[in-house]
Amino acid sequence: MNKQKQRAFIMGELVYLRTPDIQADVYGGDWNEWFSDMEITKYLVHGIRPVSKDDQAKLVQSELENPKTLLFAIIERVSQKHIGVVSLKSIDLLNKTAEIAIVMGFDNIPGAALEAMALMTAHAFERMNLNKLYAGQHEGLWKWVNTLELIGYRIEGYRRQGGIRGLPYDIVLTGITSDDYFNLKKERGGSVLTENIHQLYQNKRRENMLPNIKTFFDSLYL
């Protein structure tokens, strides 16, 4: 068996998740360059200055040592390439909550990001016994928000001018509970992704819901 496959922690159809390997993923890869790339960081808080391999290595090591963070490398099964990272941060074992986040690199493939999110979501609820995952997305990522709906995430609100990149932007607040996850898993016969992730994409919402949400909240104060 391939050495990297032996290190797989959570296996999917398109990708698998494993603990980051600083030597292979940072010094032997282009992980640091993702956070210096203008397109990848377009809707992130990164991209302010170039990130060196040493910078990235220190950051990854710090996250791996943080008991409130769980960080996985996303590996594409066919090529064995490191194509992204997915994490749980601010893990609160008292309230059973965590913030989920994902960043895909230069070699993203269709369906990989959604499967990685589904794998991490399942791990959070089925193995870590968490009850709630939450996230915040730049308003420009409304299509990704619609994609996350396919595995049970819901829009829970928005934060006005939650960030600024040249101009202020709003942040869409999304989340999923363990009840949401387990009910959807049961409804779909044991997997929130169904048997065909690409077919699941046919059910993706096409419209941007954010304008309606903004209008709703604004109407409360007219």
PDB file of C-alpha atoms in Angstrom:
ATOM      1  CA  MET A   1       0.000   0.000   0.000  1.00  0.00           C
ATOM      2  CA  ASN A   2       1.185   3.511  -0.785  1.00  0.00           C
ATOM      3  CA  LYS A   3       2.969   5.101   2.184  1.00  0.00           C
ATOM      4  CA  GLN A   4       0.686   8.161   2.156  1.00  0.00           C
ATOM      5  CA  LYS A   5      -2.443   6.002   2.022  1.00  0.00           C
ATOM      6  CA  GLN A   6      -1.197   4.209   5.127  1.00  0.00           C
ATOM      7  CA  ARG A   7      -1.333   7.565   6.928  1.00  0.00           C
ATOM      8  CA  ALA A   8      -4.914   8.233   5.863  1.00  0.00           C
ATOM      9  CA  PHE A   9      -7.070   9.011   8.887  1.00  0.00           C
ATOM     10  CA  ILE A  10     -10.472   9.540   7.261  1.00  0.00           C
ATOM     11  CA  MET A  11     -11.061   8.013   3.843  1.00  0.00           C
ATOM     12  CA  GLY A  12     -13.477   9.337   1.228  1.00  0.00           C
ATOM     13  CA  GLU A  13     -14.196   8.536  -2.409  1.00  0.00           C
ATOM     14  CA  LEU A  14     -12.311  11.472  -3.928  1.00  0.00           C
ATOM     15  CA  VAL A  15     -10.050  12.514  -1.075  1.00  0.00           C
ATOM     16  CA  TYR A  16      -8.814  11.438   2.305  1.00  0.00           C
ATOM     17  CA  LEU A  17      -7.827  13.427   5.382  1.00  0.00           C
ATOM     18  CA  ARG A  18      -4.626  12.956   7.332  1.00  0.00           C
ATOM     19  CA  THR A  19      -2.430  14.811   9.795  1.00  0.00           C
ATOM     20  CA  PRO A  20      -0.285  17.411   8.022  1.00  0.00           C
ATOM     21  CA  ASP A  21       3.307  16.412   7.339  1.00  0.00           C
ATOM     22  CA  ILE A  22       5.331  19.603   7.654  1.00  0.00           C
ATOM     23  CA  GLN A  23       8.327  18.215   5.790  1.00  0.00           C
ATOM     24  CA  ALA A  24       6.294  16.855   2.869  1.00  0.00           C
ATOM     25  CA  ASP A  25       3.386  19.306   2.730  1.00  0.00           C
ATOM     26  CA  VAL A  26       5.171  22.551   3.538  1.00  0.00           C
ATOM     27  CA  TYR A  27       8.821  22.174   2.612  1.00  0.00           C
ATOM     28  CA  GLY A  28       8.124  19.670  -0.158  1.00  0.00           C
ATOM     29  CA  GLY A  29       4.954  21.329  -1.448  1.00  0.00           C
ATOM     30  CA  ASP A  30       3.361  24.689  -2.189  1.00  0.00           C
ATOM     31  CA  TRP A  31       1.131  25.101   0.883  1.00  0.00           C
ATOM     32  CA  ASN A  32       2.649  28.469   1.800  1.00  0.00           C
ATOM     33  CA  GLU A  33       2.031  29.788  -1.707  1.00  0.00           C
ATOM     34  CA  TRP A  34      -1.735  29.314  -1.352  1.00  0.00           C
ATOM     35  CA  PHE A  35      -1.808  32.071   1.253  1.00  0.00           C
ATOM     36  CA  SER A  36       0.203  34.415  -0.953  1.00  0.00           C
ATOM     37  CA  ASP A  37      -1.989  33.841  -4.012  1.00  0.00           C
ATOM     38  CA  MET A  38      -4.345  36.705  -4.838  1.00  0.00           C
ATOM     39  CA  GLU A  39      -7.109  34.482  -6.225  1.00  0.00           C
ATOM     40  CA  ILE A  40      -7.115  31.890  -3.422  1.00  0.00           C
ATOM     41  CA  THR A  41      -7.085  34.611  -0.740  1.00  0.00           C
ATOM     42  CA  LYS A  42      -9.638  36.819  -2.513  1.00  0.00           C
ATOM     43  CA  TYR A  43     -12.312  36.087   0.095  1.00  0.00           C
ATOM     44  CA  LEU A  44      -9.977  35.254   3.005  1.00  0.00           C
ATOM     45  CA  VAL A  45      -8.166  37.389   5.569  1.00  0.00           C
ATOM     46  CA  HIS A  46      -4.827  36.176   4.173  1.00  0.00           C
ATOM     47  CA  GLY A  47      -2.827  37.594   1.271  1.00  0.00           C
ATOM     48  CA  ILE A  48      -1.434  40.629   3.100  1.00  0.00           C
ATOM     49  CA  ARG A  49       2.212  39.635   2.708  1.00  0.00           C
ATOM     50  CA  PRO A  50       4.155  36.751   1.188  1.00  0.00           C
ATOM     51  CA  VAL A  51       4.261  33.606   3.337  1.00  0.00           C
ATOM     52  CA  SER A  52       7.554  31.716   3.392  1.00  0.00           C
ATOM     53  CA  LYS A  53       7.886  27.988   3.946  1.00  0.00           C
ATOM     54  CA  ASP A  54       9.340  28.681   7.400  1.00  0.00           C
ATOM     55  CA  ASP A  55       6.376  30.939   8.224  1.00  0.00           C
ATOM     56  CA  GLN A  56       3.942  28.225   7.155  1.00  0.00           C
ATOM     57  CA  ALA A  57       5.819  25.500   9.022  1.00  0.00           C
ATOM     58  CA  LYS A  58       5.694  27.483  12.276  1.00  0.00           C
ATOM     59  CA  LEU A  59       1.974  28.167  11.829  1.00  0.00           C
ATOM     60  CA  VAL A  60       1.154  24.518  11.114  1.00  0.00           C
ATOM     61  CA  GLN A  61       3.214  23.324  14.082  1.00  0.00           C
ATOM     62  CA  SER A  62       1.422  25.821  16.325  1.00  0.00           C
ATOM     63  CA  GLU A  63      -1.994  24.606  15.137  1.00  0.00           C
ATOM     64  CA  LEU A  64      -1.027  20.962  15.628  1.00  0.00           C
ATOM     65  CA  GLU A  65      -0.047  21.721  19.230  1.00  0.00           C
ATOM     66  CA  ASN A  66      -3.238  23.688  19.945  1.00  0.00           C
ATOM     67  CA  PRO A  67      -5.728  21.457  21.828  1.00  0.00           C
ATOM     68  CA  LYS A  68      -8.609  23.601  20.557  1.00  0.00           C
ATOM     69  CA  THR A  69      -7.735  22.994  16.907  1.00  0.00           C
ATOM     70  CA  LEU A  70      -7.976  19.903  14.714  1.00  0.00           C
ATOM     71  CA  LEU A  71      -6.188  20.335  11.388  1.00  0.00           C
ATOM     72  CA  PHE A  72      -6.149  17.891   8.475  1.00  0.00           C
ATOM     73  CA  ALA A  73      -4.463  17.911   5.094  1.00  0.00           C
ATOM     74  CA  ILE A  74      -6.784  17.053   2.193  1.00  0.00           C
ATOM     75  CA  ILE A  75      -5.189  14.503  -0.143  1.00  0.00           C
ATOM     76  CA  GLU A  76      -6.571  13.679  -3.593  1.00  0.00           C
ATOM     77  CA  ARG A  77      -6.708   9.898  -3.802  1.00  0.00           C
ATOM     78  CA  VAL A  78      -5.718   9.402  -7.439  1.00  0.00           C
ATOM     79  CA  SER A  79      -2.735  11.763  -7.621  1.00  0.00           C
ATOM     80  CA  GLN A  80      -1.861  11.592  -3.890  1.00  0.00           C
ATOM     81  CA  LYS A  81      -1.413  15.371  -4.041  1.00  0.00           C
ATOM     82  CA  HIS A  82      -1.991  17.652  -1.077  1.00  0.00           C
ATOM     83  CA  ILE A  83      -4.783  19.887  -2.417  1.00  0.00           C
ATOM     84  CA  GLY A  84      -6.198  21.653   0.638  1.00  0.00           C
ATOM     85  CA  VAL A  85      -6.702  21.858   4.391  1.00  0.00           C
ATOM     86  CA  VAL A  86      -9.782  21.538   6.569  1.00  0.00           C
ATOM     87  CA  SER A  87      -9.990  22.360  10.253  1.00  0.00           C
ATOM     88  CA  LEU A  88     -12.026  22.631  13.392  1.00  0.00           C
ATOM     89  CA  LYS A  89     -11.066  25.607  15.541  1.00  0.00           C
ATOM     90  CA  SER A  90     -12.235  27.057  18.848  1.00  0.00           C
ATOM     91  CA  ILE A  91     -13.240  23.526  19.892  1.00  0.00           C
ATOM     92  CA  ASP A  92     -15.409  23.894  23.005  1.00  0.00           C
ATOM     93  CA  LEU A  93     -15.934  20.532  24.677  1.00  0.00           C
ATOM     94  CA  LEU A  94     -18.198  22.049  27.347  1.00  0.00           C
ATOM     95  CA  ASN A  95     -20.724  23.463  24.882  1.00  0.00           C
ATOM     96  CA  LYS A  96     -19.807  20.897  22.195  1.00  0.00           C
ATOM     97  CA  THR A  97     -19.210  23.462  19.459  1.00  0.00           C
ATOM     98  CA  ALA A  98     -16.463  24.264  16.961  1.00  0.00           C
ATOM     99  CA  GLU A  99     -15.799  26.499  13.967  1.00  0.00           C
ATOM    100  CA  ILE A 100     -15.195  24.640  10.710  1.00  0.00           C
ATOM    101  CA  ALA A 101     -13.083  26.037   7.878  1.00  0.00           C
ATOM    102  CA  ILE A 102     -11.538  24.894   4.609  1.00  0.00           C
ATOM    103  CA  VAL A 103      -9.019  26.245   2.114  1.00  0.00           C
ATOM    104  CA  MET A 104      -8.358  24.599  -1.251  1.00  0.00           C
ATOM    105  CA  GLY A 105      -5.066  25.069  -3.073  1.00  0.00           C
ATOM    106  CA  PHE A 106      -4.097  25.236  -6.725  1.00  0.00           C
ATOM    107  CA  ASP A 107      -5.157  21.687  -7.660  1.00  0.00           C
ATOM    108  CA  ASN A 108      -8.778  21.600  -6.520  1.00  0.00           C
ATOM    109  CA  ILE A 109     -10.951  18.991  -8.250  1.00  0.00           C
ATOM    110  CA  PRO A 110     -14.770  18.970  -8.605  1.00  0.00           C
ATOM    111  CA  GLY A 111     -16.429  17.654  -5.468  1.00  0.00           C
ATOM    112  CA  ALA A 112     -13.260  17.509  -3.371  1.00  0.00           C
ATOM    113  CA  ALA A 113     -14.027  20.473  -1.113  1.00  0.00           C
ATOM    114  CA  LEU A 114     -17.577  19.303  -0.419  1.00  0.00           C
ATOM    115  CA  GLU A 115     -16.447  15.769   0.378  1.00  0.00           C
ATOM    116  CA  ALA A 116     -13.717  17.058   2.688  1.00  0.00           C
ATOM    117  CA  MET A 117     -16.290  19.169   4.535  1.00  0.00           C
ATOM    118  CA  ALA A 118     -18.627  16.171   4.796  1.00  0.00           C
ATOM    119  CA  LEU A 119     -15.829  13.964   6.156  1.00  0.00           C
ATOM    120  CA  MET A 120     -14.853  16.520   8.794  1.00  0.00           C
ATOM    121  CA  THR A 121     -18.484  17.153   9.704  1.00  0.00           C
ATOM    122  CA  ALA A 122     -19.093  13.427  10.185  1.00  0.00           C
ATOM    123  CA  HIS A 123     -15.963  13.131  12.337  1.00  0.00           C
ATOM    124  CA  ALA A 124     -17.064  16.052  14.509  1.00  0.00           C
ATOM    125  CA  PHE A 125     -20.491  14.570  15.219  1.00  0.00           C
ATOM    126  CA  GLU A 126     -19.824  10.840  15.144  1.00  0.00           C
ATOM    127  CA  ARG A 127     -16.419  10.611  16.828  1.00  0.00           C
ATOM    128  CA  MET A 128     -15.930  13.851  18.771  1.00  0.00           C
ATOM    129  CA  ASN A 129     -19.557  14.012  19.977  1.00  0.00           C
ATOM    130  CA  LEU A 130     -19.880  17.694  19.131  1.00  0.00           C
ATOM    131  CA  ASN A 131     -23.359  19.170  18.772  1.00  0.00           C
ATOM    132  CA  LYS A 132     -22.853  22.266  16.628  1.00  0.00           C
ATOM    133  CA  LEU A 133     -20.492  23.405  13.880  1.00  0.00           C
ATOM    134  CA  TYR A 134     -20.519  26.974  12.634  1.00  0.00           C
ATOM    135  CA  ALA A 135     -18.738  29.049  10.004  1.00  0.00           C
ATOM    136  CA  GLY A 136     -18.630  32.492   8.467  1.00  0.00           C
ATOM    137  CA  GLN A 137     -18.196  33.177   4.757  1.00  0.00           C
ATOM    138  CA  HIS A 138     -17.508  36.352   2.804  1.00  0.00           C
ATOM    139  CA  GLU A 139     -20.709  37.424   1.051  1.00  0.00           C
ATOM    140  CA  GLY A 140     -18.988  36.822  -2.277  1.00  0.00           C
ATOM    141  CA  LEU A 141     -18.900  33.101  -1.488  1.00  0.00           C
ATOM    142  CA  TRP A 142     -22.671  32.676  -1.745  1.00  0.00           C
ATOM    143  CA  LYS A 143     -22.285  29.837  -4.260  1.00  0.00           C
ATOM    144  CA  TRP A 144     -20.165  27.923  -1.731  1.00  0.00           C
ATOM    145  CA  VAL A 145     -22.826  28.600   0.915  1.00  0.00           C
ATOM    146  CA  ASN A 146     -25.354  27.011  -1.446  1.00  0.00           C
ATOM    147  CA  THR A 147     -23.020  24.042  -1.900  1.00  0.00           C
ATOM    148  CA  LEU A 148     -22.794  23.494   1.847  1.00  0.00           C
ATOM    149  CA  GLU A 149     -26.591  23.314   2.002  1.00  0.00           C
ATOM    150  CA  LEU A 150     -26.263  19.986   0.182  1.00  0.00           C
ATOM    151  CA  ILE A 151     -24.775  18.389   3.317  1.00  0.00           C
ATOM    152  CA  GLY A 152     -27.059  20.034   5.852  1.00  0.00           C
ATOM    153  CA  TYR A 153     -25.544  23.442   6.586  1.00  0.00           C
ATOM    154  CA  ARG A 154     -28.015  26.300   6.922  1.00  0.00           C
ATOM    155  CA  ILE A 155     -27.805  30.062   6.685  1.00  0.00           C
ATOM    156  CA  GLU A 156     -28.279  31.352  10.219  1.00  0.00           C
ATOM    157  CA  GLY A 157     -27.808  35.059   9.655  1.00  0.00           C
ATOM    158  CA  TYR A 158     -25.285  37.616   8.492  1.00  0.00           C
ATOM    159  CA  ARG A 159     -22.866  40.039  10.085  1.00  0.00           C
ATOM    160  CA  ARG A 160     -22.982  43.512   8.583  1.00  0.00           C
ATOM    161  CA  GLN A 161     -19.583  44.833   7.520  1.00  0.00           C
ATOM    162  CA  GLY A 162     -17.894  41.938   9.305  1.00  0.00           C
ATOM    163  CA  GLY A 163     -14.672  42.556   7.407  1.00  0.00           C
ATOM    164  CA  ILE A 164     -12.964  44.930   5.051  1.00  0.00           C
ATOM    165  CA  ARG A 165     -10.858  44.309   1.950  1.00  0.00           C
ATOM    166  CA  GLY A 166     -10.682  47.659   0.190  1.00  0.00           C
ATOM    167  CA  LEU A 167     -14.405  48.071   0.934  1.00  0.00           C
ATOM    168  CA  PRO A 168     -16.425  46.686   3.860  1.00  0.00           C
ATOM    169  CA  TYR A 169     -18.127  43.338   3.238  1.00  0.00           C
ATOM    170  CA  ASP A 170     -20.781  41.314   5.036  1.00  0.00           C
ATOM    171  CA  ILE A 171     -20.270  37.826   6.390  1.00  0.00           C
ATOM    172  CA  VAL A 172     -22.799  35.020   5.930  1.00  0.00           C
ATOM    173  CA  LEU A 173     -23.229  32.931   9.091  1.00  0.00           C
ATOM    174  CA  THR A 174     -23.846  29.228   8.536  1.00  0.00           C
ATOM    175  CA  GLY A 175     -24.124  26.221  10.806  1.00  0.00           C
ATOM    176  CA  ILE A 176     -25.241  22.649  11.301  1.00  0.00           C
ATOM    177  CA  THR A 177     -26.357  20.732  14.394  1.00  0.00           C
ATOM    178  CA  SER A 178     -25.876  17.060  15.154  1.00  0.00           C
ATOM    179  CA  ASP A 179     -29.644  16.581  14.717  1.00  0.00           C
ATOM    180  CA  ASP A 180     -29.432  18.146  11.243  1.00  0.00           C
ATOM    181  CA  TYR A 181     -26.582  15.824  10.337  1.00  0.00           C
ATOM    182  CA  PHE A 182     -27.985  12.553  11.677  1.00  0.00           C
ATOM    183  CA  ASN A 183     -31.465  13.201  10.274  1.00  0.00           C
ATOM    184  CA  LEU A 184     -30.017  13.909   6.820  1.00  0.00           C
ATOM    185  CA  LYS A 185     -27.772  10.865   7.033  1.00  0.00           C
ATOM    186  CA  LYS A 186     -30.750   8.652   7.863  1.00  0.00           C
ATOM    187  CA  GLU A 187     -32.868  10.221   5.111  1.00  0.00           C
ATOM    188  CA  ARG A 188     -30.135   9.487   2.560  1.00  0.00           C
ATOM    189  CA  GLY A 189     -29.575   5.896   3.571  1.00  0.00           C
ATOM    190  CA  GLY A 190     -26.395   6.260   5.589  1.00  0.00           C
ATOM    191  CA  SER A 191     -24.403   8.997   3.842  1.00  0.00           C
ATOM    192  CA  VAL A 192     -25.100  12.727   3.623  1.00  0.00           C
ATOM    193  CA  LEU A 193     -23.280  12.720   0.282  1.00  0.00           C
ATOM    194  CA  THR A 194     -25.542   9.971  -1.130  1.00  0.00           C
ATOM    195  CA  GLU A 195     -23.993   7.368  -3.445  1.00  0.00           C
ATOM    196  CA  ASN A 196     -23.006   9.898  -6.108  1.00  0.00           C
ATOM    197  CA  ILE A 197     -21.613  13.261  -5.047  1.00  0.00           C
ATOM    198  CA  HIS A 198     -21.690  14.625  -8.593  1.00  0.00           C
ATOM    199  CA  GLN A 199     -25.378  13.760  -8.929  1.00  0.00           C
ATOM    200  CA  LEU A 200     -26.018  15.448  -5.587  1.00  0.00           C
ATOM    201  CA  TYR A 201     -24.782  18.703  -7.118  1.00  0.00           C
ATOM    202  CA  GLN A 202     -27.848  18.700  -9.368  1.00  0.00           C
ATOM    203  CA  ASN A 203     -29.887  19.673  -6.280  1.00  0.00           C
ATOM    204  CA  LYS A 204     -27.776  22.739  -5.528  1.00  0.00           C
ATOM    205  CA  ARG A 205     -29.637  26.017  -5.068  1.00  0.00           C
ATOM    206  CA  ARG A 206     -28.863  28.443  -7.913  1.00  0.00           C
ATOM    207  CA  GLU A 207     -30.015  31.736  -6.432  1.00  0.00           C
ATOM    208  CA  ASN A 208     -28.161  34.053  -4.093  1.00  0.00           C
ATOM    209  CA  MET A 209     -30.186  34.152  -0.864  1.00  0.00           C
ATOM    210  CA  LEU A 210     -28.150  36.908   0.789  1.00  0.00           C
ATOM    211  CA  PRO A 211     -30.089  39.883  -0.663  1.00  0.00           C
ATOM    212  CA  ASN A 212     -33.326  38.416   0.752  1.00  0.00           C
ATOM    213  CA  ILE A 213     -31.687  37.864   4.134  1.00  0.00           C
ATOM    214  CA  LYS A 214     -30.359  41.418   4.208  1.00  0.00           C
ATOM    215  CA  THR A 215     -33.785  42.761   3.300  1.00  0.00           C
ATOM    216  CA  PHE A 216     -35.389  40.733   6.071  1.00  0.00           C
ATOM    217  CA  PHE A 217     -33.064  41.985   8.788  1.00  0.00           C
ATOM    218  CA  ASP A 218     -33.220  45.582   7.517  1.00  0.00           C
ATOM    219  CA  SER A 219     -37.036  45.422   7.597  1.00  0.00           C
ATOM    220  CA  LEU A 220     -36.914  44.732  11.350  1.00  0.00           C
ATOM    221  CA  TYR A 221     -35.606  48.257  11.920  1.00  0.00           C
ATOM    222  CA  LEU A 222     -37.680  50.281   9.469  1.00  0.00           C
TER     223      LEU A 222
END
